[in-house]
Coordinates of C-alpha atoms in Angstrom, one line a residue:
M5 CA -15.8 190.5 -18.3
T6 CA -16.6 194.0 -19.4
E7 CA -14.0 196.5 -20.7
V8 CA -13.6 199.0 -17.9
V9 CA -10.8 201.0 -19.4
Q10 CA -10.2 201.9 -23.1
L11 CA -7.2 204.0 -24.1
S12 CA -7.2 204.9 -27.7
G13 CA -4.4 206.8 -29.7
I14 CA -2.8 208.2 -26.6
R15 CA 0.0 210.6 -27.3
K16 CA 2.1 212.6 -24.8
S17 CA 5.0 214.9 -25.5
F18 CA 7.3 216.6 -23.1
G19 CA 9.0 219.4 -24.9
G20 CA 10.4 217.9 -28.0
I21 CA 10.3 214.3 -26.6
H22 CA 7.5 212.1 -27.7
A23 CA 6.9 209.7 -24.8
L24 CA 3.7 208.2 -26.1
K25 CA 3.0 207.9 -29.8
G26 CA -0.5 206.7 -30.2
V27 CA -0.9 204.0 -27.7
D28 CA -3.9 201.7 -27.4
F29 CA -4.7 199.8 -24.2
V30 CA -7.8 197.9 -22.9
L31 CA -8.4 196.6 -19.4
R32 CA -11.2 194.3 -18.4
S33 CA -12.8 194.1 -15.0
G34 CA -11.6 191.1 -13.1
E35 CA -8.4 190.6 -14.9
V36 CA -4.7 191.2 -14.2
H37 CA -3.2 192.9 -17.4
A38 CA 0.6 193.1 -17.4
L39 CA 2.2 196.2 -19.0
L40 CA 5.7 195.3 -20.2
G41 CA 8.7 196.9 -21.9
E42 CA 12.1 198.3 -21.3
N43 CA 12.8 201.4 -19.1
G44 CA 11.7 204.4 -21.4
A45 CA 9.1 202.4 -23.2
G46 CA 6.3 204.6 -22.0
K47 CA 4.6 202.2 -19.5
S48 CA 4.6 204.6 -16.4
T49 CA 3.8 207.6 -18.6
L50 CA 0.7 205.9 -20.0
M51 CA -0.5 204.9 -16.5
R52 CA 0.1 208.5 -15.3
V53 CA -2.3 209.6 -18.1
L54 CA -4.8 207.0 -16.9
G55 CA -4.2 208.2 -13.2
G56 CA -4.7 211.8 -14.1
E57 CA -1.1 212.9 -13.5
H58 CA -0.6 213.8 -17.2
L59 CA -3.1 215.2 -19.6
P60 CA -2.6 213.5 -23.1
S61 CA -1.6 215.6 -26.0
E62 CA -4.0 213.5 -28.2
G63 CA -6.2 210.4 -27.8
E64 CA -9.2 209.3 -25.7
I65 CA -9.9 207.7 -22.4
R66 CA -13.1 205.8 -22.0
I67 CA -14.2 204.4 -18.7
D68 CA -17.1 201.9 -18.9
G69 CA -17.5 203.0 -22.5
L70 CA -17.9 206.8 -21.6
S71 CA -15.4 209.3 -22.6
A72 CA -13.4 210.8 -19.6
V73 CA -10.9 213.7 -19.2
F74 CA -8.7 213.7 -16.2
H75 CA -7.1 216.9 -15.2
R76 CA -5.7 215.6 -11.8
P77 CA -5.4 212.4 -9.9
A78 CA -8.6 213.2 -7.9
D79 CA -10.6 213.1 -11.1
A80 CA -9.4 209.6 -11.9
M81 CA -10.1 208.6 -8.3
Q82 CA -13.6 209.7 -8.6
R83 CA -14.0 207.2 -11.4
G84 CA -12.4 204.4 -9.3
I85 CA -8.8 204.5 -10.7
V86 CA -5.9 204.4 -8.4
V87 CA -2.2 204.2 -9.3
I88 CA 0.3 202.8 -6.7
H89 CA 3.7 203.9 -7.7
Q90 CA 7.0 202.3 -6.7
E91 CA 7.6 205.3 -4.5
M92 CA 4.7 205.0 -2.2
A93 CA 2.7 208.2 -1.4
L94 CA 2.3 207.7 2.4
V95 CA 2.8 210.2 5.2
P96 CA 5.2 208.6 7.6
D97 CA 4.3 210.7 10.5
L98 CA 0.7 209.8 10.4
S99 CA -1.0 206.5 11.5
V100 CA -2.1 203.6 9.3
A101 CA -5.8 204.7 9.6
E102 CA -5.0 208.3 8.9
N103 CA -3.1 207.4 5.7
I104 CA -5.8 205.1 4.5
F105 CA -8.5 207.9 4.9
L106 CA -6.4 210.9 4.3
A107 CA -8.7 212.3 1.6
E108 CA -11.6 212.1 4.1
L109 CA -9.9 213.5 7.2
P110 CA -11.5 217.0 7.0
R111 CA -14.9 215.3 7.0
L112 CA -14.3 212.4 9.5
I113 CA -15.5 213.0 13.0
S114 CA -15.3 209.6 14.7
W115 CA -11.7 208.4 15.1
R116 CA -13.2 205.2 16.5
E117 CA -15.1 204.6 13.3
M118 CA -12.1 205.4 11.1
K119 CA -9.9 202.9 12.9
R120 CA -12.6 200.2 12.7
R121 CA -13.0 200.7 9.0
A122 CA -9.2 200.7 8.6
R123 CA -9.0 197.4 10.5
D124 CA -11.8 195.9 8.4
I125 CA -10.0 196.7 5.1
I126 CA -6.6 195.5 6.4
Q127 CA -8.1 192.2 7.6
R128 CA -9.8 191.8 4.2
L129 CA -6.3 191.8 2.7
G130 CA -5.2 189.1 5.1
F131 CA -2.9 191.2 7.3
D132 CA -2.8 192.1 10.9
I133 CA -1.6 195.8 11.1
Q134 CA -2.7 198.0 13.9
P135 CA -4.6 201.0 12.6
Q136 CA -3.0 203.2 15.2
A137 CA 0.6 202.2 14.2
M138 CA 2.8 204.9 12.6
V139 CA 3.6 204.3 9.0
R140 CA 7.2 205.1 9.6
D141 CA 7.5 202.1 11.8
L142 CA 6.1 199.6 9.2
S143 CA 8.1 197.3 6.9
V144 CA 8.0 198.0 3.1
A145 CA 5.6 195.1 2.7
Q146 CA 3.3 196.5 5.3
Q147 CA 3.4 200.0 3.7
Q148 CA 2.5 198.3 0.4
V149 CA -0.7 196.9 2.2
V150 CA -1.6 200.4 3.4
E151 CA -1.4 201.7 -0.1
I152 CA -3.8 198.9 -1.3
A153 CA -6.0 199.5 1.7
K154 CA -6.2 203.3 0.8
A155 CA -7.2 202.3 -2.7
L156 CA -9.9 200.0 -1.5
S157 CA -11.3 202.7 0.8
R158 CA -12.0 204.8 -2.2
N159 CA -13.8 201.8 -3.8
A160 CA -11.2 201.4 -6.5
R161 CA -12.4 199.4 -9.6
V162 CA -9.0 199.7 -11.3
I163 CA -5.6 199.5 -9.5
V164 CA -2.3 200.0 -11.2
F165 CA 0.7 198.4 -9.6
D166 CA 4.0 199.9 -10.8
E167 CA 7.0 197.6 -9.9
P168 CA 5.2 196.5 -6.7
T169 CA 7.6 193.7 -5.7
A170 CA 10.9 195.4 -6.6
V171 CA 11.9 196.0 -2.9
L172 CA 10.0 193.1 -1.4
S173 CA 11.4 189.8 -0.2
V174 CA 10.2 186.6 -1.9
Q175 CA 7.8 185.8 0.9
D176 CA 6.3 189.3 1.0
A177 CA 6.0 189.3 -2.8
E178 CA 4.1 186.0 -2.6
R179 CA 1.7 187.5 -0.2
L180 CA 1.2 190.6 -2.4
L181 CA 0.5 188.3 -5.4
T182 CA -2.2 186.6 -3.4
I183 CA -3.8 189.9 -2.6
I184 CA -3.8 190.8 -6.2
R185 CA -5.4 187.5 -7.2
D186 CA -8.0 188.1 -4.5
L187 CA -8.7 191.7 -6.0
R188 CA -9.1 190.1 -9.4
D189 CA -11.6 187.6 -8.1
Q190 CA -13.6 190.4 -6.6
G191 CA -13.9 192.1 -10.0
V192 CA -11.1 194.6 -9.7
G193 CA -9.2 195.4 -12.9
V194 CA -5.4 195.3 -12.2
V195 CA -2.6 196.7 -14.4
Y196 CA 0.7 195.2 -13.4
I197 CA 4.0 196.6 -14.3
S198 CA 7.1 194.6 -13.6
H199 CA 10.5 193.6 -15.0
R200 CA 10.2 190.2 -13.4
L201 CA 8.8 188.1 -16.2
D202 CA 8.6 184.8 -14.2
E203 CA 6.4 186.7 -11.7
V204 CA 4.3 188.2 -14.5
F205 CA 3.6 184.9 -16.1
R206 CA 2.3 183.6 -12.8
I207 CA -0.1 186.5 -12.1
A208 CA -1.2 188.0 -15.5
D209 CA -4.1 187.0 -17.7
R210 CA -3.0 189.2 -20.6
M211 CA 0.0 191.2 -21.5
T212 CA 0.5 194.4 -23.6
V213 CA 4.2 195.0 -24.6
M214 CA 5.4 198.6 -25.3
K215 CA 8.5 199.8 -27.0
D216 CA 9.7 203.4 -27.7
G217 CA 6.4 204.9 -26.8
T218 CA 4.3 202.6 -29.0
T219 CA 2.3 199.3 -28.6
V220 CA 4.1 196.3 -29.9
G221 CA 1.2 194.0 -29.3
M222 CA -1.3 192.4 -26.8
V223 CA -1.3 188.8 -26.1
E224 CA -3.1 186.2 -24.0
K225 CA -0.6 184.6 -21.4
S226 CA -1.6 181.2 -22.5
A227 CA -0.5 181.8 -26.1
V228 CA 3.1 182.9 -25.4
T229 CA 6.3 182.0 -23.5
I230 CA 8.8 184.2 -21.8
D231 CA 11.0 184.0 -24.8
D232 CA 8.2 185.3 -27.0
V233 CA 7.6 188.2 -24.8
I234 CA 11.4 189.1 -24.6
R235 CA 11.5 188.9 -28.4
M236 CA 8.6 191.5 -28.5
M237 CA 10.4 193.6 -26.0
V238 CA 14.0 193.7 -27.3
G239 CA 14.3 191.3 -30.3
R240 CA 16.3 188.6 -28.4
R241 CA 15.6 185.3 -26.7
L242 CA 16.0 184.8 -23.0
D243 CA 19.3 182.8 -23.4
A244 CA 20.5 185.6 -25.7
L245 CA 20.3 188.1 -22.7
F246 CA 23.6 186.6 -21.3
G247 CA 25.3 187.0 -24.8
E248 CA 28.6 185.3 -25.7
D249 CA 30.8 184.5 -22.7
V250 CA 34.2 186.1 -23.3
P251 CA 37.2 183.7 -22.9
R252 CA 38.1 183.3 -19.3
E253 CA 41.0 181.6 -17.7
I254 CA 40.3 180.3 -14.2
G255 CA 43.4 181.0 -12.1
R256 CA 44.4 181.1 -8.5
E257 CA 42.3 181.6 -5.5
L258 CA 41.6 185.2 -4.8
L259 CA 38.9 185.0 -2.1
R260 CA 38.6 182.4 0.7
T261 CA 36.5 182.4 3.8
E262 CA 37.1 179.8 6.6
G263 CA 34.4 179.3 9.2
L264 CA 32.9 182.7 8.7
G265 CA 30.0 183.5 11.0
R266 CA 27.9 186.0 12.9
G267 CA 25.6 184.7 15.6
N268 CA 23.0 182.5 14.0
V269 CA 22.6 184.6 10.9
V270 CA 25.8 183.3 9.2
R271 CA 27.2 180.1 10.6
D272 CA 30.5 178.4 9.7
V273 CA 30.8 179.4 6.0
S274 CA 33.8 178.3 4.1
L275 CA 34.0 179.1 0.4
T276 CA 36.5 180.0 -2.3
V277 CA 36.4 182.1 -5.5
R278 CA 39.3 182.0 -8.1
A279 CA 40.6 184.5 -10.5
G280 CA 38.4 184.6 -13.7
E281 CA 35.6 182.7 -11.9
I282 CA 32.0 183.7 -11.4
V283 CA 30.4 182.0 -8.5
G284 CA 26.7 182.3 -7.6
L285 CA 25.2 182.4 -4.2
G286 CA 21.6 181.0 -4.3
G287 CA 19.0 180.2 -1.7
L288 CA 15.7 181.6 -0.2
V289 CA 15.4 185.1 1.1
G290 CA 16.4 184.9 4.8
A291 CA 19.0 182.2 4.1
G292 CA 21.9 184.6 5.0
R293 CA 23.2 185.4 1.6
T294 CA 23.2 189.2 1.9
E295 CA 24.4 188.9 5.5
L296 CA 27.4 186.8 4.3
V297 CA 28.5 189.2 1.7
R298 CA 28.2 192.1 4.1
L299 CA 30.6 190.2 6.5
I300 CA 33.0 189.8 3.7
F301 CA 32.8 193.4 2.8
G302 CA 33.0 194.6 6.5
A303 CA 29.7 196.3 6.5
D304 CA 28.9 194.0 9.5
R305 CA 31.5 192.5 11.8
H306 CA 32.0 188.7 11.8
D307 CA 32.5 187.1 15.3
A308 CA 34.0 183.9 13.9
G309 CA 36.2 182.8 11.1
R310 CA 38.8 184.3 8.8
I311 CA 38.9 186.1 5.4
F312 CA 41.7 185.7 3.0
V313 CA 42.5 187.6 -0.3
A314 CA 45.0 186.1 -2.6
G315 CA 46.2 183.8 0.1
Q316 CA 46.8 186.5 2.7
Q317 CA 44.6 186.7 5.8
M318 CA 42.8 190.1 6.0
R319 CA 41.5 191.9 9.1
I320 CA 38.3 193.4 7.8
R321 CA 36.3 195.3 10.3
R322 CA 34.8 198.0 8.1
P323 CA 34.2 198.6 4.4
G324 CA 37.4 200.7 4.1
D325 CA 39.5 197.7 5.2
A326 CA 37.7 195.6 2.5
V327 CA 38.4 198.3 -0.2
R328 CA 42.1 198.5 0.8
A329 CA 42.1 194.7 0.5
G330 CA 40.8 194.8 -3.0
I331 CA 37.2 193.8 -2.4
G332 CA 34.2 195.7 -3.8
L333 CA 30.5 195.3 -3.2
V334 CA 27.6 196.3 -5.4
P335 CA 24.9 196.2 -2.7
E336 CA 21.3 194.9 -2.9
S337 CA 19.9 198.5 -2.5
R338 CA 21.8 200.8 -4.8
K339 CA 19.8 203.8 -3.9
D340 CA 20.4 203.4 -0.1
Q341 CA 23.9 201.9 -0.1
G342 CA 25.4 202.0 -3.6
V343 CA 25.3 205.6 -4.6
V344 CA 24.7 209.1 -3.2
L345 CA 21.7 210.0 -5.2
D346 CA 22.0 213.8 -5.0
M347 CA 25.7 213.8 -5.7
P348 CA 27.1 214.1 -9.2
I349 CA 28.0 211.0 -11.3
R350 CA 31.6 212.0 -11.4
V351 CA 31.8 212.0 -7.6
N352 CA 30.0 208.6 -7.2
A353 CA 32.1 207.0 -10.0
T354 CA 35.5 207.8 -8.2
M355 CA 34.7 207.9 -4.5
A356 CA 36.2 204.4 -3.9
R357 CA 39.6 205.4 -5.1
L358 CA 40.7 209.1 -4.9
D359 CA 44.5 208.8 -4.6
P360 CA 45.2 208.8 -8.4
L361 CA 43.0 211.9 -8.8
T362 CA 44.3 214.1 -6.0
N363 CA 47.3 216.5 -5.7
L364 CA 49.9 216.6 -3.0
V365 CA 47.6 218.4 -0.5
G366 CA 44.7 215.9 -1.2
V367 CA 42.6 218.1 -3.4
V368 CA 40.8 216.3 -6.4
R369 CA 42.4 217.4 -9.7
R370 CA 39.2 218.1 -11.7
R371 CA 40.8 217.4 -15.1
A372 CA 42.1 214.0 -14.1
E373 CA 38.6 213.3 -12.5
R374 CA 36.9 214.1 -15.8
Q375 CA 39.3 212.1 -17.8
A376 CA 38.7 209.1 -15.6
V377 CA 35.0 209.4 -15.5
D378 CA 34.8 209.9 -19.3
A379 CA 36.7 206.6 -19.7
L380 CA 34.4 204.8 -17.3
S381 CA 31.2 206.3 -19.0
D382 CA 32.5 205.1 -22.5
Q383 CA 33.5 201.6 -21.1
L384 CA 30.2 201.0 -19.3
R385 CA 28.0 202.9 -21.8
I386 CA 26.5 205.2 -19.1
K387 CA 23.8 207.4 -20.6
A388 CA 23.8 210.8 -18.9
S389 CA 23.5 214.5 -19.9
S390 CA 26.8 215.3 -18.2
Q391 CA 29.2 214.1 -15.5
D392 CA 27.8 216.7 -13.2
A393 CA 24.2 215.4 -13.4
P394 CA 23.0 213.9 -10.1
V395 CA 22.7 210.0 -10.0
S396 CA 19.1 210.5 -9.1
S397 CA 18.3 211.8 -12.7
L398 CA 19.4 208.4 -14.3
S399 CA 17.4 205.4 -15.1
G400 CA 17.7 202.3 -12.8
G401 CA 20.1 200.6 -15.2
N402 CA 22.4 203.7 -15.5
Q403 CA 22.4 204.2 -11.7
Q404 CA 23.7 200.6 -11.5
K405 CA 26.3 201.2 -14.1
V406 CA 27.5 204.1 -11.9
V407 CA 27.9 201.7 -9.0
L408 CA 29.8 199.4 -11.4
A409 CA 32.0 202.3 -12.5
K410 CA 33.0 203.0 -8.9
W411 CA 34.4 199.4 -8.5
F412 CA 36.0 199.3 -12.0
H413 CA 37.7 202.6 -11.1
A414 CA 38.8 201.1 -7.7
E415 CA 40.6 198.2 -9.7
G416 CA 40.0 195.7 -6.9
R417 CA 40.6 191.9 -7.2
V418 CA 37.2 190.7 -5.9
L419 CA 33.8 192.1 -6.8
I420 CA 30.6 191.0 -5.0
F421 CA 27.2 191.6 -6.7
D422 CA 24.0 191.5 -4.5
E423 CA 21.0 191.2 -6.7
P424 CA 22.9 193.1 -9.6
T425 CA 19.9 193.5 -11.9
R426 CA 17.1 194.2 -9.4
G427 CA 14.8 196.9 -10.8
V428 CA 16.4 197.3 -14.2
D429 CA 15.0 196.5 -17.6
V430 CA 15.9 193.6 -19.9
G431 CA 18.2 195.6 -22.1
A432 CA 20.1 196.9 -19.1
K433 CA 20.4 193.4 -17.7
T434 CA 22.2 192.3 -20.9
E435 CA 24.7 195.1 -20.5
I436 CA 25.3 194.4 -16.8
Y437 CA 25.8 190.7 -17.5
S438 CA 28.4 191.6 -20.2
L439 CA 30.2 193.9 -17.6
I440 CA 30.3 191.2 -14.9
R441 CA 31.8 188.7 -17.4
R442 CA 34.3 191.4 -18.5
F443 CA 35.3 191.8 -14.9
A444 CA 35.9 188.2 -14.5
A445 CA 37.8 188.0 -17.9
E446 CA 40.3 190.5 -16.5
G447 CA 41.3 188.0 -13.9
K448 CA 39.1 189.2 -11.1
A449 CA 37.0 187.0 -8.8
V450 CA 33.3 187.5 -8.9
L451 CA 30.7 186.4 -6.3
V452 CA 27.0 187.0 -7.4
V453 CA 23.9 186.8 -5.1
S454 CA 20.7 186.5 -7.0
S455 CA 17.0 185.4 -6.4
E456 CA 16.5 185.0 -10.0
H457 CA 17.4 181.4 -10.8
H458 CA 17.8 181.8 -14.5
E459 CA 20.3 184.6 -13.8
L460 CA 22.4 182.3 -11.7
F461 CA 22.2 179.4 -14.3
G462 CA 23.1 181.7 -17.2
L463 CA 26.0 183.6 -15.6
C464 CA 27.8 181.5 -13.0
D465 CA 30.5 178.7 -13.4
R466 CA 29.2 177.1 -10.2
I467 CA 26.5 177.9 -7.6
L468 CA 26.7 177.7 -3.8
V469 CA 23.3 177.4 -2.1
M470 CA 22.6 178.6 1.5
R471 CA 20.1 177.6 3.9
E472 CA 19.5 178.9 7.5
G473 CA 22.9 180.7 7.5
R474 CA 24.9 177.8 6.3
L475 CA 26.2 176.6 2.9
A476 CA 23.8 173.6 2.1
G477 CA 25.5 172.4 -1.2
Q478 CA 27.0 173.2 -4.6
L479 CA 25.6 172.9 -8.1
M480 CA 27.8 172.6 -11.2
P481 CA 26.4 173.5 -14.7
P482 CA 25.3 169.9 -15.6
D483 CA 23.1 170.0 -12.5
Y484 CA 21.5 173.4 -13.0
S485 CA 17.8 173.2 -12.4
E486 CA 15.3 175.0 -10.3
E487 CA 14.2 171.7 -8.7
K488 CA 17.8 170.8 -7.6
L489 CA 18.5 174.4 -6.3
L490 CA 15.3 174.6 -4.3
K491 CA 15.9 171.2 -2.9
L492 CA 19.2 172.3 -1.5
A493 CA 17.7 175.6 -0.3
M494 CA 14.8 173.9 1.5
T495 CA 15.9 170.4 2.6
S496 CA 19.8 170.1 2.8
N497 CA 22.0 170.8 5.8
A498 CA 25.2 169.7 4.1
N499 CA 28.3 172.0 3.9
A500 CA 30.0 173.0 0.8
A501 CA 33.3 174.6 -0.1

């Protein structure tokens, strides 16, 4: 394999902040090269330099051994380099074919030819998406395919994927990994950025680890383990990510469902969670885990069963009912459901419980609000320029902490986490695990939905496994293994409580 990209001594500063401090990186044709590191390590900035979005302050870019200077993304595209960001650059009100050939539209005359070419590329990727379909009507996975098709239409020789599976289901993520393997086999060089290390170890040939704008090292996948890579990233082993479990006393039952159901999506689910207990909810995507916790929180209405909090039956028809009952939900998609991105941190952190902060006529007392948010920020170690900064300005880990702050402030008795560390880096995961355990140590009941098995194993006192809308079984710590969890998720129809 030949070296298609060589980055040497790349430096980039923004004002007085040094984002890249002399980074070296090499990509071969026909390989998947993972670029790893915590948020803020410089991964995305480095790829924006390669993609022509940033001009480096110092250093050299060489493509096929020849020096190159990219002033804009079009310059990089002309050399066959395409960056696919997590926030996809598609025009929702245009068709699939129009998006794929957007750069050629002024020169294209035959719409029939454009749709034929679009269909050929999409079929090459193994999907059946109609070229005339509007992008706004596609699923996230289908939009990802359109982005890849757009890259292939430009004869891309290098494709950068920045967190491509962060918002995909397990099944769609698998299909994307298959596409990436096919691209590699066709000689395309792939740079793969992801926080999902199990996924990285399945797809990558080599890995480069970055930290604080510098290169820690480049390794062959066959020469390292996940523990080795985590030590390179943060100086800790995988099992150390969960830290020391604080002393917890398992007390009385705080949450119970009896025969809870909604159509065929959730069927006859009975479970309990006690004070001080962390219970995991495992299973495959589509098993009904998110749907179940949405029923408990009142985001969707159940048509069968009952919900009890601290032994008292609750009538939960909407989220407000759940909050008044002492239930909080950290949702799967924090950006869409957990926070209001354009609103200040102080508003997001206190919105679930305003009574202690308002005066007699219902107006928020600003001093009381600031004191409460200061205490939450210190407790959860939220890194922000000020309370008035919009949540959108924060990193993924700090956005998730704002969601947690909301429920710490609400002082409920039950907290449900749906994929609590999705899209956050390894360091932020450690802090979030610590906060979950602290919540349980305060005598609250915790229910955790996660697709990361090691997260369930490292965090939970027991794991309930769902299959086809039902509880299929339960695992206790002595039985924790991926094989046993998947066996319940894929083959068992037994109920558990």
